PDB file of C-alpha atoms in Angstrom:
ATOM      1  CA  MET Y   1      94.680  89.598  77.091  1.00 64.00           C
ATOM      2  CA  LYS Y   2      96.403  87.700  75.079  1.00 64.00           C
ATOM      3  CA  HIS Y   3      99.054  84.568  76.679  1.00 62.00           C
ATOM      4  CA  PHE Y   4      99.575  87.354  80.164  1.00 62.00           C
ATOM      5  CA  LEU Y   5      99.779  84.569  82.590  1.00 70.00           C
ATOM      6  CA  ALA Y   6     103.182  83.208  83.623  1.00 72.00           C
ATOM      7  CA  ASN Y   7     104.454  83.627  80.140  1.00 69.00           C
ATOM      8  CA  SER Y   8     107.523  85.278  79.562  1.00 67.00           C
ATOM      9  CA  ASN Y   9     109.664  83.418  77.543  1.00 67.00           C
ATOM     10  CA  GLU Y  10     109.429  83.829  73.613  1.00 69.00           C
ATOM     11  CA  ASN Y  11     112.534  81.774  72.777  1.00 74.00           C
ATOM     12  CA  GLY Y  12     110.676  77.240  72.860  1.00 72.00           C
ATOM     13  CA  ARG Y  13     107.276  78.515  74.959  1.00 67.00           C
ATOM     14  CA  MET Y  14     105.766  76.342  73.046  1.00 71.00           C
ATOM     15  CA  LYS Y  15     107.976  73.592  74.705  1.00 78.00           C
ATOM     16  CA  THR Y  16     108.606  75.588  78.341  1.00 79.00           C
ATOM     17  CA  SER Y  17     107.087  74.820  81.935  1.00 83.00           C
ATOM     18  CA  SER Y  18     106.988  78.229  83.955  1.00 79.00           C
ATOM     19  CA  ASP Y  19     107.018  76.179  87.512  1.00 85.00           C
ATOM     20  CA  PHE Y  20     106.147  77.559  90.592  1.00 85.00           C
ATOM     21  CA  ASP Y  21     103.941  77.516  94.401  1.00 88.00           C
ATOM     22  CA  GLU Y  22     101.219  78.640  94.563  1.00 85.00           C
ATOM     23  CA  ARG Y  23     102.007  81.513  96.490  1.00 91.00           C
ATOM     24  CA  LEU Y  24     104.050  82.724  94.391  1.00 89.00           C
ATOM     25  CA  MET Y  25     101.215  82.123  91.809  1.00 84.00           C
ATOM     26  CA  ARG Y  26      98.817  84.600  93.220  1.00 85.00           C
ATOM     27  CA  GLU Y  27     101.303  87.026  94.311  1.00 88.00           C
ATOM     28  CA  TYR Y  28     103.014  87.689  91.330  1.00 87.00           C
ATOM     29  CA  TYR Y  29     102.559  85.809  88.529  1.00 81.00           C
ATOM     30  CA  SER Y  30      98.380  86.234  88.602  1.00 83.00           C
ATOM     31  CA  ALA Y  31      98.758  90.462  89.691  1.00 86.00           C
ATOM     32  CA  PRO Y  32      98.172  91.223  86.449  1.00 83.00           C
ATOM     33  CA  PHE Y  33      96.210  89.319  84.607  1.00 80.00           C
ATOM     34  CA  ARG Y  34      93.353  90.155  87.497  1.00 85.00           C
ATOM     35  CA  MET Y  35      94.218  93.505  86.914  1.00 88.00           C
ATOM     36  CA  GLY Y  36      93.380  93.513  83.569  1.00 86.00           C
ATOM     37  CA  VAL Y  37      89.451  91.202  84.695  1.00 85.00           C
ATOM     38  CA  GLU Y  38      89.348  94.217  87.529  1.00 91.00           C
ATOM     39  CA  ALA Y  39      89.787  96.505  84.999  1.00 93.00           C
ATOM     40  CA  GLY Y  40      87.136  94.810  82.276  1.00 91.00           C
ATOM     41  CA  ALA Y  41      89.099  92.457  80.279  1.00 86.00           C
ATOM     42  CA  ARG Y  42      85.865  90.018  78.857  1.00 83.00           C
ATOM     43  CA  CYS Y  43      88.052  88.223  76.872  1.00 83.00           C
ATOM     44  CA  TYR Y  44      91.798  85.516  77.265  1.00 76.00           C
ATOM     45  CA  MET Y  45      93.951  83.891  74.965  1.00 77.00           C
ATOM     46  CA  ALA Y  46      95.305  81.004  77.556  1.00 73.00           C
ATOM     47  CA  ALA Y  47      99.369  80.699  76.589  1.00 73.00           C
ATOM     48  CA  TYR Y  48     101.161  78.963  74.561  1.00 75.00           C
ATOM     49  CA  ASN Y  49     103.917  76.909  77.687  1.00 79.00           C
ATOM     50  CA  ALA Y  50     102.703  74.888  80.727  1.00 83.00           C
ATOM     51  CA  THR Y  51     102.913  75.763  84.191  1.00 83.00           C
ATOM     52  CA  ASN Y  52     104.341  73.032  86.701  1.00 85.00           C
ATOM     53  CA  GLY Y  53     103.613  70.610  83.607  1.00 87.00           C
ATOM     54  CA  ILE Y  54     100.688  71.403  82.553  1.00 85.00           C
ATOM     55  CA  PRO Y  55      99.732  73.313  79.171  1.00 83.00           C
ATOM     56  CA  MET Y  56      97.819  76.217  80.473  1.00 78.00           C
ATOM     57  CA  ASN Y  57      94.659  75.307  78.027  1.00 76.00           C
ATOM     58  CA  ARG Y  58      94.755  72.727  80.216  1.00 77.00           C
ATOM     59  CA  THR Y  59      94.874  73.815  84.075  1.00 68.00           C
ATOM     60  CA  THR Y  60      92.720  74.379  86.501  1.00 67.00           C
ATOM     61  CA  ASP Y  61      94.975  76.859  87.907  1.00 60.00           C
ATOM     62  CA  LEU Y  62      92.610  79.866  86.266  1.00 59.00           C
ATOM     63  CA  GLU Y  63      89.459  78.192  87.305  1.00 57.00           C
ATOM     64  CA  GLY Y  64      88.174  80.194  90.689  1.00 53.00           C
ATOM     65  CA  ASP Y  65      89.204  82.943  93.108  1.00 51.00           C
ATOM     66  CA  HIS Y  66      92.764  83.260  93.445  1.00 44.00           C
ATOM     67  CA  HIS Y  67      92.842  86.697  95.406  1.00 45.00           C
TER      68      HIS Y  67
END
């Protein structure tokens, strides 16, 4: 899955930050990503954007269980 978590911006996506709370992340943004993992996806690419000011390739939000 490529750029699939919390990345809905096409313009300026390398400079933008998607800012939201943990509940919105869990219930809305991570749902499609989680469904891909549950369906067997085994390869992931971090999004270009940041979440809450932290670049996706540096965030710990993707570690652990977000169910």
